[in-house]
């Protein structure tokens, strides 16, 4: 009886769900929930507009500005003191409104903030426990496991949050960027986050920038936060997305155009008539993946869908204020963009990007040929949807519309199917509206509201070690090893709709727009295009109460921060030594890296994430993904003291123990990928004062500077070819280092025709250090400088 009842109930849910798809909700008829206290999240628009008008008049003679420029310049630390802004050159000193951190990166931030000696954070700050939950059994079970395995980390972060007045979101509450979008983002605000997909909040008109932990410490310690004034790429959207295309396809397509380096040093700002056709969460997806083209961040102007989303998430006071300042929240008429790209949404087709890089973009209609040409096995092992990039109500309702069609025809997915809700609010709303039940009926496994497989926290049991296989995800990043630690997993990125439909076929060559499957009666079945509500008709369901963040009004200095003395995951930080005041001599090239070297290669995630708070232990993964140009091997370098080969961290430690400092020589865009501060901390800890590269990814370059490592760039790109592992390096120009002044590198190396003899020659390098950043280098790190200033003010 109980079973019949439950089947009937589920039919009812199914029917209701299908009926709800018949029409797209009129946003103006959505229920308006009780507003929450918005005092800490509403930008001080009057002050921002005043700041902007000072800068716009004084520096730009009143000329029109883009939205990104307006928001940045309105947040200048001292708008009356700046005299000139040259994009790509001037370092802006900024005052962010907010800081957000995830559990993996925040550990080091807190350890550093502790050294700064302040009673509470200077700006509203939140911590989100999302990265340390391994996906295995699904949902709450995995959260419970994480609460045991990462207890010391969560206890540490919770106690530190209480001490310093930080809002703490416990494991299972949701993924940082989804929570920020639902709770903290506000049009025209400036926030920074210690995660590279912080730009997600650009979908709600926020300039949100992914930074290293040291930058977060700056903002939390009320020190001006520095950013080189970015150039602005204007992306003009016209038309309207057709049925199968989704916002994800806008950025997948753009990634193919711009490549992983094309956005470096730029903010991507969207404009044009097409933006009014997009949902707020769809715009967040687009901004989220702007990180994949190296953009500083991405942003949309204030739209009616942002207004609706703010109201639906209990922030209509913010929406009301934003409406009053609407002219601040869009580009001025005739604003100048440094580059303009136009995308006609009406012509855009779904795309699939990958494998192994997010800019390898293929339109869906050409994807089957692409797969065949490459000789890949025509099989999808798993389809994964959700994550911070694509787990909005709209995403889930469109996906469920496809699954409901298949369910009706008795068609089940051929591949494993996983769903990651971005927050407990989304999870609860999906459950209430019957989406979860439909997804589960076809075997979909709903994972915890956490990063899980997106960051390698995925206990996979369906493949052998190193087995070549393909997965399709609606995530944002697809570097090798990213999802499951298996370098042979080909990971393709697509919209949640395309991932879902292709998961039913289980084949890479299946095109849901044109191809058919076979239904339970042996008849051909073709998906109709997906549809769904932008926002829930009955409002968002509140997540479970115990997932609400801790409410804080101020720090509590009497709270003891919990660090177990025998921990192998948390370790108090020691300040790095200050610069010795001389030129460097006798540095050794530890490795000349060939090709792509992302922060995943420099400091791998996956199983290493658990050592984030323990610098000594996590340093055992330093550069283990780097390809050695001398021997074409990954993580194998020659120890010049012993003459033997060893792993990179082993040899680096050996040099450190023998008081030999070392350098890395790198190719283009060194350090692209996640804003992983450890990638800088670890090399510094193991004894690296200088890295010479053909070019650096922005966030990593700044992270290196913060930790007292000098990033130098070959003046002549070909000089990269002159260096090899084991070369002996000296510097000329560190004494008297100035912004814009070149540094000479003197290289002593074995002669190729006679290994007993040496040759010596000089090459020139440049750098992007500002005066402030040179002070960081001199003091050994930015944090050393902050601590010394704290001491001098408290004397
Ligand atoms: Fe988490 Fe992935 Fe989003 Fe990063 S990109 S916050 S790992 S879900």
PDB file of N, CA and C in Angstrom, residues 690-724:
ATOM      1  N   UNK A 690      63.525  33.177  -7.334  1.00  0.00           N
ATOM      2  CA  UNK A 690      63.273  33.781  -8.658  1.00  0.00           C
ATOM      3  C   UNK A 690      62.668  32.730  -9.596  1.00  0.00           C
ATOM      4  N   UNK A 691      61.698  33.154 -10.390  1.00  0.00           N
ATOM      5  CA  UNK A 691      61.227  32.305 -11.496  1.00  0.00           C
ATOM      6  C   UNK A 691      61.330  33.125 -12.771  1.00  0.00           C
ATOM      7  N   UNK A 692      61.928  32.533 -13.794  1.00  0.00           N
ATOM      8  CA  UNK A 692      62.034  33.244 -15.085  1.00  0.00           C
ATOM      9  C   UNK A 692      61.135  32.518 -16.086  1.00  0.00           C
ATOM     10  N   UNK A 693      60.213  33.268 -16.666  1.00  0.00           N
ATOM     11  CA  UNK A 693      59.256  32.638 -17.589  1.00  0.00           C
ATOM     12  C   UNK A 693      59.118  33.464 -18.861  1.00  0.00           C
ATOM     13  N   UNK A 694      58.566  32.830 -19.875  1.00  0.00           N
ATOM     14  CA  UNK A 694      58.242  33.583 -21.095  1.00  0.00           C
ATOM     15  C   UNK A 694      57.070  34.513 -20.823  1.00  0.00           C
ATOM     16  N   UNK A 695      56.144  34.056 -19.984  1.00  0.00           N
ATOM     17  CA  UNK A 695      55.067  34.924 -19.489  1.00  0.00           C
ATOM     18  C   UNK A 695      54.421  34.235 -18.294  1.00  0.00           C
ATOM     19  N   UNK A 696      53.702  35.048 -17.490  1.00  0.00           N
ATOM     20  CA  UNK A 696      53.045  34.532 -16.290  1.00  0.00           C
ATOM     21  C   UNK A 696      51.546  34.739 -16.377  1.00  0.00           C
ATOM     22  N   UNK A 697      50.793  33.833 -15.743  1.00  0.00           N
ATOM     23  CA  UNK A 697      49.358  34.084 -15.538  1.00  0.00           C
ATOM     24  C   UNK A 697      49.242  35.102 -14.403  1.00  0.00           C
ATOM     25  N   UNK A 698      48.272  36.028 -14.523  1.00  0.00           N
ATOM     26  CA  UNK A 698      48.213  37.183 -13.627  1.00  0.00           C
ATOM     27  C   UNK A 698      48.173  36.839 -12.140  1.00  0.00           C
ATOM     28  N   UNK A 699      47.233  35.974 -11.782  1.00  0.00           N
ATOM     29  CA  UNK A 699      47.066  35.730 -10.345  1.00  0.00           C
ATOM     30  C   UNK A 699      48.314  35.079  -9.778  1.00  0.00           C
ATOM     31  N   UNK A 700      48.866  34.153 -10.515  1.00  0.00           N
ATOM     32  CA  UNK A 700      50.040  33.462  -9.981  1.00  0.00           C
ATOM     33  C   UNK A 700      51.235  34.408  -9.899  1.00  0.00           C
ATOM     34  N   UNK A 701      51.366  35.286 -10.871  1.00  0.00           N
ATOM     35  CA  UNK A 701      52.476  36.245 -10.825  1.00  0.00           C
ATOM     36  C   UNK A 701      52.377  37.081  -9.545  1.00  0.00           C
ATOM     37  N   UNK A 702      51.155  37.540  -9.239  1.00  0.00           N
ATOM     38  CA  UNK A 702      50.978  38.340  -8.020  1.00  0.00           C
ATOM     39  C   UNK A 702      51.242  37.483  -6.783  1.00  0.00           C
ATOM     40  N   UNK A 703      50.786  36.243  -6.811  1.00  0.00           N
ATOM     41  CA  UNK A 703      51.023  35.363  -5.664  1.00  0.00           C
ATOM     42  C   UNK A 703      52.509  35.181  -5.400  1.00  0.00           C
ATOM     43  N   UNK A 704      53.267  35.021  -6.465  1.00  0.00           N
ATOM     44  CA  UNK A 704      54.720  34.878  -6.297  1.00  0.00           C
ATOM     45  C   UNK A 704      55.292  36.124  -5.632  1.00  0.00           C
ATOM     46  N   UNK A 705      54.850  37.277  -6.119  1.00  0.00           N
ATOM     47  CA  UNK A 705      55.352  38.536  -5.543  1.00  0.00           C
ATOM     48  C   UNK A 705      55.015  38.621  -4.060  1.00  0.00           C
ATOM     49  N   UNK A 706      53.778  38.228  -3.720  1.00  0.00           N
ATOM     50  CA  UNK A 706      53.356  38.307  -2.311  1.00  0.00           C
ATOM     51  C   UNK A 706      54.238  37.458  -1.419  1.00  0.00           C
ATOM     52  N   UNK A 707      54.720  36.356  -1.938  1.00  0.00           N
ATOM     53  CA  UNK A 707      55.527  35.459  -1.109  1.00  0.00           C
ATOM     54  C   UNK A 707      57.017  35.784  -1.197  1.00  0.00           C
ATOM     55  N   UNK A 708      57.340  36.895  -1.836  1.00  0.00           N
ATOM     56  CA  UNK A 708      58.743  37.313  -1.887  1.00  0.00           C
ATOM     57  C   UNK A 708      59.537  36.649  -2.992  1.00  0.00           C
ATOM     58  N   UNK A 709      58.849  36.022  -3.951  1.00  0.00           N
ATOM     59  CA  UNK A 709      59.538  35.435  -5.112  1.00  0.00           C
ATOM     60  C   UNK A 709      59.484  36.464  -6.242  1.00  0.00           C
ATOM     61  N   UNK A 710      60.616  36.634  -6.933  1.00  0.00           N
ATOM     62  CA  UNK A 710      60.681  37.630  -8.005  1.00  0.00           C
ATOM     63  C   UNK A 710      60.353  36.970  -9.346  1.00  0.00           C
ATOM     64  N   UNK A 711      59.200  37.343  -9.962  1.00  0.00           N
ATOM     65  CA  UNK A 711      58.892  36.768 -11.284  1.00  0.00           C
ATOM     66  C   UNK A 711      59.538  37.605 -12.382  1.00  0.00           C
ATOM     67  N   UNK A 712      60.449  37.016 -13.125  1.00  0.00           N
ATOM     68  CA  UNK A 712      61.130  37.721 -14.213  1.00  0.00           C
ATOM     69  C   UNK A 712      60.683  37.148 -15.554  1.00  0.00           C
ATOM     70  N   UNK A 713      60.638  38.031 -16.536  1.00  0.00           N
ATOM     71  CA  UNK A 713      60.141  37.619 -17.859  1.00  0.00           C
ATOM     72  C   UNK A 713      61.263  37.823 -18.886  1.00  0.00           C
ATOM     73  N   UNK A 714      61.510  36.811 -19.702  1.00  0.00           N
ATOM     74  CA  UNK A 714      62.541  36.942 -20.742  1.00  0.00           C
ATOM     75  C   UNK A 714      62.244  38.153 -21.600  1.00  0.00           C
ATOM     76  N   UNK A 715      63.243  39.015 -21.759  1.00  0.00           N
ATOM     77  CA  UNK A 715      63.022  40.151 -22.646  1.00  0.00           C
ATOM     78  C   UNK A 715      62.975  39.672 -24.092  1.00  0.00           C
ATOM     79  N   UNK A 716      63.869  38.747 -24.372  1.00  0.00           N
ATOM     80  CA  UNK A 716      63.849  38.107 -25.692  1.00  0.00           C
ATOM     81  C   UNK A 716      63.306  36.691 -25.491  1.00  0.00           C
ATOM     82  N   UNK A 717      62.132  36.464 -26.042  1.00  0.00           N
ATOM     83  CA  UNK A 717      61.426  35.189 -25.850  1.00  0.00           C
ATOM     84  C   UNK A 717      62.317  33.966 -26.128  1.00  0.00           C
ATOM     85  N   UNK A 718      63.205  34.077 -27.105  1.00  0.00           N
ATOM     86  CA  UNK A 718      64.037  32.925 -27.500  1.00  0.00           C
ATOM     87  C   UNK A 718      65.115  32.587 -26.481  1.00  0.00           C
ATOM     88  N   UNK A 719      65.372  33.497 -25.559  1.00  0.00           N
ATOM     89  CA  UNK A 719      66.408  33.212 -24.551  1.00  0.00           C
ATOM     90  C   UNK A 719      66.035  32.020 -23.683  1.00  0.00           C
ATOM     91  N   UNK A 720      64.747  31.705 -23.664  1.00  0.00           N
ATOM     92  CA  UNK A 720      64.296  30.489 -22.965  1.00  0.00           C
ATOM     93  C   UNK A 720      65.124  29.287 -23.423  1.00  0.00           C
ATOM     94  N   UNK A 721      65.459  29.273 -24.732  1.00  0.00           N
ATOM     95  CA  UNK A 721      66.171  28.119 -25.299  1.00  0.00           C
ATOM     96  C   UNK A 721      67.617  28.029 -24.824  1.00  0.00           C
ATOM     97  N   UNK A 722      68.128  29.113 -24.226  1.00  0.00           N
ATOM     98  CA  UNK A 722      69.543  29.118 -23.831  1.00  0.00           C
ATOM     99  C   UNK A 722      69.774  28.464 -22.478  1.00  0.00           C
ATOM    100  N   UNK A 723      68.709  28.234 -21.739  1.00  0.00           N
ATOM    101  CA  UNK A 723      68.864  27.708 -20.375  1.00  0.00           C
ATOM    102  C   UNK A 723      68.552  26.224 -20.295  1.00  0.00           C
ATOM    103  N   UNK A 724      69.164  25.562 -19.310  1.00  0.00           N
ATOM    104  CA  UNK A 724      68.872  24.138 -19.069  1.00  0.00           C
ATOM    105  C   UNK A 724      68.914  23.893 -17.571  1.00  0.00           C
TER     106      UNK A 724
END
